[in-house]
mmCIF file of C-alpha atoms and ligand atoms in Angstrom:
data_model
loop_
_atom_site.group_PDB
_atom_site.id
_atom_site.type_symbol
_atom_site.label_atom_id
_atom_site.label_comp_id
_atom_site.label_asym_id
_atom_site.label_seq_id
_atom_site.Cartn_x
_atom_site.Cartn_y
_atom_site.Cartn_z
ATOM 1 C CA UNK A 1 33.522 90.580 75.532
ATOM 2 C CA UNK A 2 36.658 89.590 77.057
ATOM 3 C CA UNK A 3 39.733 91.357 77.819
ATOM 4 C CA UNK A 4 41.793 88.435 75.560
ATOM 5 C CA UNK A 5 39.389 88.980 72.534
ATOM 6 C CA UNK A 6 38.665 92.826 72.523
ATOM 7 C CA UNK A 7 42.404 92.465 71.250
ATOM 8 C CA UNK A 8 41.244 90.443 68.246
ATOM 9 C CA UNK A 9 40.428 91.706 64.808
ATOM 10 C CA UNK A 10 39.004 88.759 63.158
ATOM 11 C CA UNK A 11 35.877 90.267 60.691
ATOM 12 C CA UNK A 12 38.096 93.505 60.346
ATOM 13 C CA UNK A 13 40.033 95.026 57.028
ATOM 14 C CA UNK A 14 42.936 97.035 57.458
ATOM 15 C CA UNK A 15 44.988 99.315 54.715
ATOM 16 C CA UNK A 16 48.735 99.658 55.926
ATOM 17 C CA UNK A 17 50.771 102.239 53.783
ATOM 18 C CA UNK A 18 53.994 101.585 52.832
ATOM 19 C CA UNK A 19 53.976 98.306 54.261
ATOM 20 C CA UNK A 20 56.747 96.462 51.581
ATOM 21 C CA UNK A 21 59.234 96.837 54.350
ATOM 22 C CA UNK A 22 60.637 97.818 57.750
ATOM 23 C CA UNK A 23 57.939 99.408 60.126
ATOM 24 C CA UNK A 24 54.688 99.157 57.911
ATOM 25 C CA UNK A 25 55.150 95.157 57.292
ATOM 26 C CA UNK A 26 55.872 94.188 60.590
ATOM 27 C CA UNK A 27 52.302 95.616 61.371
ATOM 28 C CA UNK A 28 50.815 94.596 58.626
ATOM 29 C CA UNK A 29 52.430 91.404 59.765
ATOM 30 C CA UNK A 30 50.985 91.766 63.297
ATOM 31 C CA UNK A 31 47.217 93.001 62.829
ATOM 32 C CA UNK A 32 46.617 90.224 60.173
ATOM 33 C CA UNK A 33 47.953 87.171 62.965
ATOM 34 C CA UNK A 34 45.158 89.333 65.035
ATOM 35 C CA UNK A 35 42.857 87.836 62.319
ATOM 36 C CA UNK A 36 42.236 91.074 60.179
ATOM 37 C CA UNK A 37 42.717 91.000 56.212
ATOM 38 C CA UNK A 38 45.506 93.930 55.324
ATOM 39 C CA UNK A 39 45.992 95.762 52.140
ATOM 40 C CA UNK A 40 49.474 96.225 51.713
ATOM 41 C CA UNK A 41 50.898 98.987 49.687
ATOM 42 C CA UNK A 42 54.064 100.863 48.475
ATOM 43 C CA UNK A 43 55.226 102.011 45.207
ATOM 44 C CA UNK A 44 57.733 99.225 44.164
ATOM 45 C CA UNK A 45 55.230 96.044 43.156
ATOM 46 C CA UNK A 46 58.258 93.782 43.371
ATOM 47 C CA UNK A 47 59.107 94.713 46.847
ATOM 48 C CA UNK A 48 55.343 94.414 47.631
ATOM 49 C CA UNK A 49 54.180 91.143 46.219
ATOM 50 C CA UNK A 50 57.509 89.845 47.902
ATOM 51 C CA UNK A 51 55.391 90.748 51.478
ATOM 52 C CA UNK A 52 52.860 89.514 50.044
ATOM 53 C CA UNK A 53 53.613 86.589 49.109
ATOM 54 C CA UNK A 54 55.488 86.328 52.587
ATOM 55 C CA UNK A 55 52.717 87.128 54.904
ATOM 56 C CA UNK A 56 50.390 84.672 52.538
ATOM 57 C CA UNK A 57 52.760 81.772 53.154
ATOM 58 C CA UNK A 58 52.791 82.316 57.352
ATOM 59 C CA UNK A 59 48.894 81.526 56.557
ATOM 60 C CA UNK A 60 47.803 85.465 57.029
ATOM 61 C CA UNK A 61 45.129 86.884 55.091
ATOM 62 C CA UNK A 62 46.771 89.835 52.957
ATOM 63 C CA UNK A 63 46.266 91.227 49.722
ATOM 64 C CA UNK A 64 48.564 94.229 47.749
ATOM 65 C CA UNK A 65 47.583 97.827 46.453
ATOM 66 C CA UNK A 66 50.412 99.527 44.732
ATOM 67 C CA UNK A 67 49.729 103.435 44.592
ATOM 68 C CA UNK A 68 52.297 106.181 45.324
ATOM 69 C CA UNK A 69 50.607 107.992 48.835
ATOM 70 C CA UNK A 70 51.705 111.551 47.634
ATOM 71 C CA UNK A 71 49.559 111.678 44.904
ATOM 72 C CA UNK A 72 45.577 112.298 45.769
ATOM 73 C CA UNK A 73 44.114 110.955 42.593
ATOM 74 C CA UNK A 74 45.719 107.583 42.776
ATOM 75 C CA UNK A 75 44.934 107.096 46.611
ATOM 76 C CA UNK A 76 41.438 107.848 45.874
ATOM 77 C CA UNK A 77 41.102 105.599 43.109
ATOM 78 C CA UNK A 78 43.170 102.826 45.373
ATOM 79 C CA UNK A 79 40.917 103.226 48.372
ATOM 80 C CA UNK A 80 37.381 103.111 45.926
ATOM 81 C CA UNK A 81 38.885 99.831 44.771
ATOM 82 C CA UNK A 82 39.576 98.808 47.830
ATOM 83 C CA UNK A 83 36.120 99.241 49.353
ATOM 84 C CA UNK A 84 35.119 97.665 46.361
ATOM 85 C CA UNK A 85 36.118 94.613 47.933
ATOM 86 C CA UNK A 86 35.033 95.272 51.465
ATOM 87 C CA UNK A 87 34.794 98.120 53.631
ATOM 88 C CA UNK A 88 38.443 99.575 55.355
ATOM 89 C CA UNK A 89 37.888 99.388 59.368
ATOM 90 C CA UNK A 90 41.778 100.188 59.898
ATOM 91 C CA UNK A 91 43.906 102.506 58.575
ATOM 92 C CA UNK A 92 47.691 102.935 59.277
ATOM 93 C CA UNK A 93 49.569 106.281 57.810
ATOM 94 C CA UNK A 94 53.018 104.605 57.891
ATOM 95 C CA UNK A 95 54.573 105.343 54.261
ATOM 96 C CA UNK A 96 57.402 107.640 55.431
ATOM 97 C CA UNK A 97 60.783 108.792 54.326
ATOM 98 C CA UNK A 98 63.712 110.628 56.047
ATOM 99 C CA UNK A 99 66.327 112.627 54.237
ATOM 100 C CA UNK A 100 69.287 114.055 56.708
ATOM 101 C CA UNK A 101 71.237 117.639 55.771
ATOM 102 C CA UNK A 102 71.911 121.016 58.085
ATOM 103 C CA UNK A 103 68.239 123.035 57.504
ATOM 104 C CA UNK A 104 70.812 125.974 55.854
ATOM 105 C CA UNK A 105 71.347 123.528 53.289
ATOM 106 C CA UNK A 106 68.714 121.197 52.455
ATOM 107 C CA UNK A 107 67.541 121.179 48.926
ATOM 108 C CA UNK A 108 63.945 122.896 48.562
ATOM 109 C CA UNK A 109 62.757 120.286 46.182
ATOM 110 C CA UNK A 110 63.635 117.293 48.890
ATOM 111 C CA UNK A 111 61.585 119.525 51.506
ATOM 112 C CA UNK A 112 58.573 118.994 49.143
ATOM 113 C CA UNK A 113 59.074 115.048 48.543
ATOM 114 C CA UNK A 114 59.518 115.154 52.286
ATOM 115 C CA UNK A 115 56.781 116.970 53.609
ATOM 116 C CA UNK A 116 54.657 115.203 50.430
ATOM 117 C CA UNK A 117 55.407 111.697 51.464
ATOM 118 C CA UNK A 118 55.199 111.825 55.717
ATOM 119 C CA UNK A 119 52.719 114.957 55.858
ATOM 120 C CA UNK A 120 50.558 115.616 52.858
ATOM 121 C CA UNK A 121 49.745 111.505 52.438
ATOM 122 C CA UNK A 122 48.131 111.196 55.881
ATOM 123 C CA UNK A 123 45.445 114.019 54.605
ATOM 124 C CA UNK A 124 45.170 112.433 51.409
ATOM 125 C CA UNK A 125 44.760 108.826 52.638
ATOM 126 C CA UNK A 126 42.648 109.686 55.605
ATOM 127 C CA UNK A 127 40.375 111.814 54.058
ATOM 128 C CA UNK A 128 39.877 108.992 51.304
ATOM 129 C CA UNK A 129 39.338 106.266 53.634
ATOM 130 C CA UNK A 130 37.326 108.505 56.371
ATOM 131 C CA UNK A 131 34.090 108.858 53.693
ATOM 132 C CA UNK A 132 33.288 105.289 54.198
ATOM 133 C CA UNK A 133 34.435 104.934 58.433
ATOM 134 C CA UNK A 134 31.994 108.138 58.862
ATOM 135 C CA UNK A 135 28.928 106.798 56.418
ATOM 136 C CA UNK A 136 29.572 103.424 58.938
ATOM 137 C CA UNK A 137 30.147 105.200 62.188
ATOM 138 C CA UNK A 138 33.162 103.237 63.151
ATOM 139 C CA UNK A 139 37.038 102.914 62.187
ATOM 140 C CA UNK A 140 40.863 103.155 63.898
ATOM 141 C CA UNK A 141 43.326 105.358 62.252
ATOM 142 C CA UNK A 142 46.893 105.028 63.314
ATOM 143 C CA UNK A 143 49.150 107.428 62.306
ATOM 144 C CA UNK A 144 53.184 106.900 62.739
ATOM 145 C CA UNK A 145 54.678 109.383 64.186
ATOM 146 C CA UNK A 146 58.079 109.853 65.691
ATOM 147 C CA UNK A 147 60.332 110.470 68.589
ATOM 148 C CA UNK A 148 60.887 113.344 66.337
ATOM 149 C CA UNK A 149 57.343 114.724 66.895
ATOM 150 C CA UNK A 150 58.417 116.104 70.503
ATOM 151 C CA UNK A 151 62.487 116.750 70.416
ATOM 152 C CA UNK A 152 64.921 117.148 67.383
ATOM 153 C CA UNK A 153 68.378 116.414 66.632
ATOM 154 C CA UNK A 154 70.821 118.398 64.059
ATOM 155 C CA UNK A 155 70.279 117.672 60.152
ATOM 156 C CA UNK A 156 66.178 116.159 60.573
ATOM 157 C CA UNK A 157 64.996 119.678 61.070
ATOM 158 C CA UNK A 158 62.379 118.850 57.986
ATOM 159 C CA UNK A 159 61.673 115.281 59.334
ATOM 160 C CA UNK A 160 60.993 116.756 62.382
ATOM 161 C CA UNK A 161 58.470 119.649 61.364
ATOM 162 C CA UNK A 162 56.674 116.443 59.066
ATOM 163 C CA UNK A 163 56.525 114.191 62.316
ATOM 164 C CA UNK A 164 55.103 117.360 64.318
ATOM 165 C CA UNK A 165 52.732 117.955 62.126
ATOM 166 C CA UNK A 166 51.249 114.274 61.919
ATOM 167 C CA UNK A 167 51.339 113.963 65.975
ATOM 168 C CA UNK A 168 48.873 116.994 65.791
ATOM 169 C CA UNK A 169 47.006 116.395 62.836
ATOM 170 C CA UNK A 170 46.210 112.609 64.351
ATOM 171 C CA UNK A 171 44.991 114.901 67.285
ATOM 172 C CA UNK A 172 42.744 117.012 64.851
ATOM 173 C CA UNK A 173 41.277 114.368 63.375
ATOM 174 C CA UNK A 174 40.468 113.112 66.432
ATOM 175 C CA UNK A 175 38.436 115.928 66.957
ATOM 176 C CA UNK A 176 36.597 116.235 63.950
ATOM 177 C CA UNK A 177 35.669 112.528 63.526
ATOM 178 C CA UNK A 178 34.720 111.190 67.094
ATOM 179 C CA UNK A 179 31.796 112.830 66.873
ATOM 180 C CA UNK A 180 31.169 110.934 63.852
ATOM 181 C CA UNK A 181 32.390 107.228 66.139
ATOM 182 C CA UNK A 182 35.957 107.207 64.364
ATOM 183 C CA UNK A 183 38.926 106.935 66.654
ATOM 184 C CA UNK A 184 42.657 108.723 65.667
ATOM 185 C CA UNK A 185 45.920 107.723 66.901
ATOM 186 C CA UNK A 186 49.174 107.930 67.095
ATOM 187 C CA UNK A 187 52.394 105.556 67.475
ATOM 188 C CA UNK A 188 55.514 107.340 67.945
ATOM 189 C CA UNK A 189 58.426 104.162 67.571
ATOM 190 C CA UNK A 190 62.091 105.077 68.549
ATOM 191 C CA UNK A 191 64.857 104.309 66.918
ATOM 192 C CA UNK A 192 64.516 100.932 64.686
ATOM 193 C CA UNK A 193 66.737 98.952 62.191
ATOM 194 C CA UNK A 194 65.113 99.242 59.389
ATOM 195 C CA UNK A 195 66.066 100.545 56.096
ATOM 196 C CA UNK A 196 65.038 103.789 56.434
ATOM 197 C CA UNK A 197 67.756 103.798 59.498
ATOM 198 C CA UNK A 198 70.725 102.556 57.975
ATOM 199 C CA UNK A 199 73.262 104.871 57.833
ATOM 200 C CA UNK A 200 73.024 105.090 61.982
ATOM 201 C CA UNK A 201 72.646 101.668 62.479
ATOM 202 C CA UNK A 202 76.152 101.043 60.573
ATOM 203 C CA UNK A 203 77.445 104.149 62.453
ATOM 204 C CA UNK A 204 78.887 102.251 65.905
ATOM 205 C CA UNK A 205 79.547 106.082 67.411
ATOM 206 C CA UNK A 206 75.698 107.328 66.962
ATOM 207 C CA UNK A 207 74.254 103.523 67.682
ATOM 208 C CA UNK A 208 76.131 103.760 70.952
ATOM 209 C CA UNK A 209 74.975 107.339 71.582
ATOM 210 C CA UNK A 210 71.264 106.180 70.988
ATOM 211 C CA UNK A 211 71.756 103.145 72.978
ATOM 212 C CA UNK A 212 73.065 105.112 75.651
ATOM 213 C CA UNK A 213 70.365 107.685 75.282
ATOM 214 C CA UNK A 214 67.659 105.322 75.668
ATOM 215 C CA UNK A 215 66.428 103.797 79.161
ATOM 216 C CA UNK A 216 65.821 100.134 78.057
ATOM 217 C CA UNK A 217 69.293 100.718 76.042
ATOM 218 C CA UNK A 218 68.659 98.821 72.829
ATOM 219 C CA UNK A 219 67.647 99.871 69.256
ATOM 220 C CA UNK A 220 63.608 99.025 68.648
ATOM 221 C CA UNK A 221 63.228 95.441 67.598
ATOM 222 C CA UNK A 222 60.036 95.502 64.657
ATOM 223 C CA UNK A 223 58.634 93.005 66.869
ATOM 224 C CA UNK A 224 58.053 95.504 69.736
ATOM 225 C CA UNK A 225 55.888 97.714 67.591
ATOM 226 C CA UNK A 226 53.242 95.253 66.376
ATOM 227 C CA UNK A 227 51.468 94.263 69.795
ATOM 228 C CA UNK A 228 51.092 97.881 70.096
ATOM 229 C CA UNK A 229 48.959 98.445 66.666
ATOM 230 C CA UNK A 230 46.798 95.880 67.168
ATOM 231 C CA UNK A 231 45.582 97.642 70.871
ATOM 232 C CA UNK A 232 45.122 100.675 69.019
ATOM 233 C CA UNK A 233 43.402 99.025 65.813
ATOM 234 C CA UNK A 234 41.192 97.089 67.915
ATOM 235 C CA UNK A 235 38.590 97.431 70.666
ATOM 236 C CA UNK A 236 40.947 97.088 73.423
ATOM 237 C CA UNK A 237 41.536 100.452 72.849
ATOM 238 C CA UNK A 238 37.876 101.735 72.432
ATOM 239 C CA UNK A 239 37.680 105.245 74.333
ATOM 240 C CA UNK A 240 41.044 105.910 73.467
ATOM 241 C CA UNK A 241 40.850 108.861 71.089
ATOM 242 C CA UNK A 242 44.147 111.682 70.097
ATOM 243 C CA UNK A 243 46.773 109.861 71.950
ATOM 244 C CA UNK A 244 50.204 108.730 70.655
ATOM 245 C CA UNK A 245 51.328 105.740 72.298
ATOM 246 C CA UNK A 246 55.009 106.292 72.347
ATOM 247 C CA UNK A 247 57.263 102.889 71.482
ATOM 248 C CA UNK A 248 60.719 103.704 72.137
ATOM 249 C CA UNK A 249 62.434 102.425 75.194
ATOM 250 C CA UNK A 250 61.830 105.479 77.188
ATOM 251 C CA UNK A 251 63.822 107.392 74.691
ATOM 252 C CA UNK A 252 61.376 110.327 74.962
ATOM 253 C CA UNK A 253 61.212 110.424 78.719
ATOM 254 C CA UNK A 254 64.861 110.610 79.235
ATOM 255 C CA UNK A 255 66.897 114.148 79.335
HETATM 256 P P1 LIG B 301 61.443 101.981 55.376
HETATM 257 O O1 LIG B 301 62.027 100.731 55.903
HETATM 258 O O2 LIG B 301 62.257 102.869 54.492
HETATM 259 O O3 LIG B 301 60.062 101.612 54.611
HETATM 260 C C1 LIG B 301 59.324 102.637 54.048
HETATM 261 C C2 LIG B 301 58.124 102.023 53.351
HETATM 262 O O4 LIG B 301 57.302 103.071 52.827
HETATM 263 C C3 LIG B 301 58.489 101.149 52.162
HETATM 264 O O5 LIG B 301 57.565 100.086 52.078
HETATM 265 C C4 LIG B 301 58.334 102.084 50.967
HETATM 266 O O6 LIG B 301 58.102 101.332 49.778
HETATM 267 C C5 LIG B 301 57.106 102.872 51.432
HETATM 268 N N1 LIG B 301 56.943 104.187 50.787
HETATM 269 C C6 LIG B 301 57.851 105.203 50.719
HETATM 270 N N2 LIG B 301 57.334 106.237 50.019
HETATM 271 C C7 LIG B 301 56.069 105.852 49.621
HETATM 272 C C8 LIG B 301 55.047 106.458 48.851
HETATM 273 N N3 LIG B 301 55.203 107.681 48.346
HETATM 274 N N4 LIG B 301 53.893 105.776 48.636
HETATM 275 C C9 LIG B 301 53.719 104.535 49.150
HETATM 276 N N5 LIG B 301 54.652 103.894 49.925
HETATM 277 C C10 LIG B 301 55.817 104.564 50.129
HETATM 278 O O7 LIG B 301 60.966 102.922 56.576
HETATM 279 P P2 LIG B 301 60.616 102.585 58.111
HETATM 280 O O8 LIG B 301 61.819 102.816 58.939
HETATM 281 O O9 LIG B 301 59.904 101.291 58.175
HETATM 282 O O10 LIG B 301 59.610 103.794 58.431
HETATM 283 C C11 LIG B 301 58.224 103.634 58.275
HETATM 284 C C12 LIG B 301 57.542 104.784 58.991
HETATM 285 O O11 LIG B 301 57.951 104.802 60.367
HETATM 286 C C13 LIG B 301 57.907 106.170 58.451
HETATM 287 O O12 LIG B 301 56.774 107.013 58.532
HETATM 288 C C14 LIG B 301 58.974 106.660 59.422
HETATM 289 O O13 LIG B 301 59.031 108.082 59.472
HETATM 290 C C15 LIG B 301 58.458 106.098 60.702
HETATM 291 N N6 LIG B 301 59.436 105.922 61.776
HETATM 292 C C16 LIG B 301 60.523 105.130 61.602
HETATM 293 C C17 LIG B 301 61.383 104.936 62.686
HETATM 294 C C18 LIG B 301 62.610 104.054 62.589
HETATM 295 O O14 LIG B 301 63.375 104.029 63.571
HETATM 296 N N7 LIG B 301 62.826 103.338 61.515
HETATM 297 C C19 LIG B 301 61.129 105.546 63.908
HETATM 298 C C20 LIG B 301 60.012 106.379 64.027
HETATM 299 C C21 LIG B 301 59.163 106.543 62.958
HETATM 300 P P3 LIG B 301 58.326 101.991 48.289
HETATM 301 O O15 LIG B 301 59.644 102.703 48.327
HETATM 302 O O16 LIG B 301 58.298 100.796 47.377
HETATM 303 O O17 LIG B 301 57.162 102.908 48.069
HETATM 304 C C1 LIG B 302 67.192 110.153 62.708
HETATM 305 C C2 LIG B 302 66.279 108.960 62.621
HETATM 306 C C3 LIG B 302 65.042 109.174 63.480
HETATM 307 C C4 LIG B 302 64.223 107.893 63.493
HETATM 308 C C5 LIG B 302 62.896 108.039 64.124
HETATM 309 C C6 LIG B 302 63.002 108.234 65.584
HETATM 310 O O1 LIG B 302 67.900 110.440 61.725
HETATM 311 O O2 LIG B 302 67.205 110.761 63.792
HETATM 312 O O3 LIG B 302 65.913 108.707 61.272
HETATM 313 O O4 LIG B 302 64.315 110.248 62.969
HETATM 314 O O5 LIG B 302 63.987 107.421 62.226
HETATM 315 O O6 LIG B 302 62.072 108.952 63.507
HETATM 316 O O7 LIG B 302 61.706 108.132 66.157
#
């Protein structure tokens, strides 16, 4: 095989969580122009069949799964239907929220949507979606991490603690399932204008801090994150196994 075509995924199904917007659709965006057919999914079907639709009319082979990643019963049913149709050879945990307040004040119940949505969702939707990668002996998970899963900053103490935990549970499952010929990963993006990043994007004192923070001294364009996926989804990447690839302008290297 070539160098140039270990990189493509043509004959290969991937499932992106919370792919409607931001992060998750620009990789959707990027592994199906590497010729795989991705399962979208978020909770909001208007938002989704509006990538949908989007993706379809660039030519890309996508189709939708709405199902709420915190809750185990309806990602099991969602991934059974989704096998139903063909097996799932990718998998990307990105569904993912952030909620900012000091830790001596943040609100117990948004620690549990928190944890729930960036944490528990990557068990739920891995362990789903594993059954069929281990009965075939072969699959990429990619989990999104964070620059948040090695240093912190005041008020994202619980975003933190959920973006540790998925750097190291991507390394566990590494463990446990490369025995069994499944490869787990990690991509840990900087800082990115997307939705979930608003309030500092429209803050000019933090976006300058961050910019000044950051070696290559830019925010994250989506368009930086998608080459990366798609060496991590596909056999360019085959004895790589518990890393996270860090895409953030050098953001985590600098002091
Ligand atoms: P975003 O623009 O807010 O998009 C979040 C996506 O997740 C949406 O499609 C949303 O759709 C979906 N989602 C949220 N909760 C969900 C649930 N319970 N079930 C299914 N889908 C759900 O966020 P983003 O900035 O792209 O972030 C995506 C991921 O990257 C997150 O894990 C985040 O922690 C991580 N990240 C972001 C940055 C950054 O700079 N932006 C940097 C590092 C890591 P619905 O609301 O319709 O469900
Ligand atoms: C924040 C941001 C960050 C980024 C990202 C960085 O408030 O500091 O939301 O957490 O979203 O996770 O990698």
């Amino acid at each position: 095989m070539s160098v140039i075509d270990s990189f493509r995924l043509n004959g290969r199904r991937a499932l992106v969580t919370g792919s409607s917007m931001g992060i998750g659709l620009a990789i959707a965006e990027a592994l199906a122009s590497a010729g795989a057919h991705v399962v979208l999914n978020a909770r909001n079907a208007q938002r989704l069949d509006a990538a949908c639709a989007q993706l379809s009319a660039g030519g890309l082979s996508v189709s939708a799964e709405c199902f709420d990643v915190t809750d185990s019963g309806s990602v099991r049913e969602a991934v059974t239907r989704i096998e139903s149709q063909g097996p799932i050879d990718i998998l990307v945990n990105n569904a993912g929220i952030q909620i900012r307040a000091p830790l001596d004040q943040f609100n117990d119940d948004d620690w549990r949507r928190l944890m729930a949505t960036n944490l528990d969702s990557v068990y739920y939707v891995s362990k789903a979606v594993a059954q069929g990668m281990i009965a075939r002996r072969a699959g990429s998970i990619i989990n999104i991490c964070s620059v948040m899963s090695e240093v912190s900053r005041p008020t994202v103490a619980p975003y933190t603690a959920s973006k540790g935990g998925v750097k190291m549970l991507t390394k566990a499952m590494a463990n446990d399932w490369g025995p069994q010929g499944l490869r787990v990963n990690g991509i840990g993006p900087g800082f990115f204008k997307t939705e979930l990043n608003e309030r500092l994007v429209n803050d000019p004192q933090f976006s300058s801090w961050i910019v000044g923070r950051t070696p290559s001294r830019r925010w994250g364009d989506l368009e930086d994150l998608g080459p990366a996926a798609v060496f991590l989804a596909s056999d360019a990447s085959r004895f790589v196994n518990g890393h996270v690839l860090y895409v953030d302008g050098g953001v985590t290297a600098a002091l």
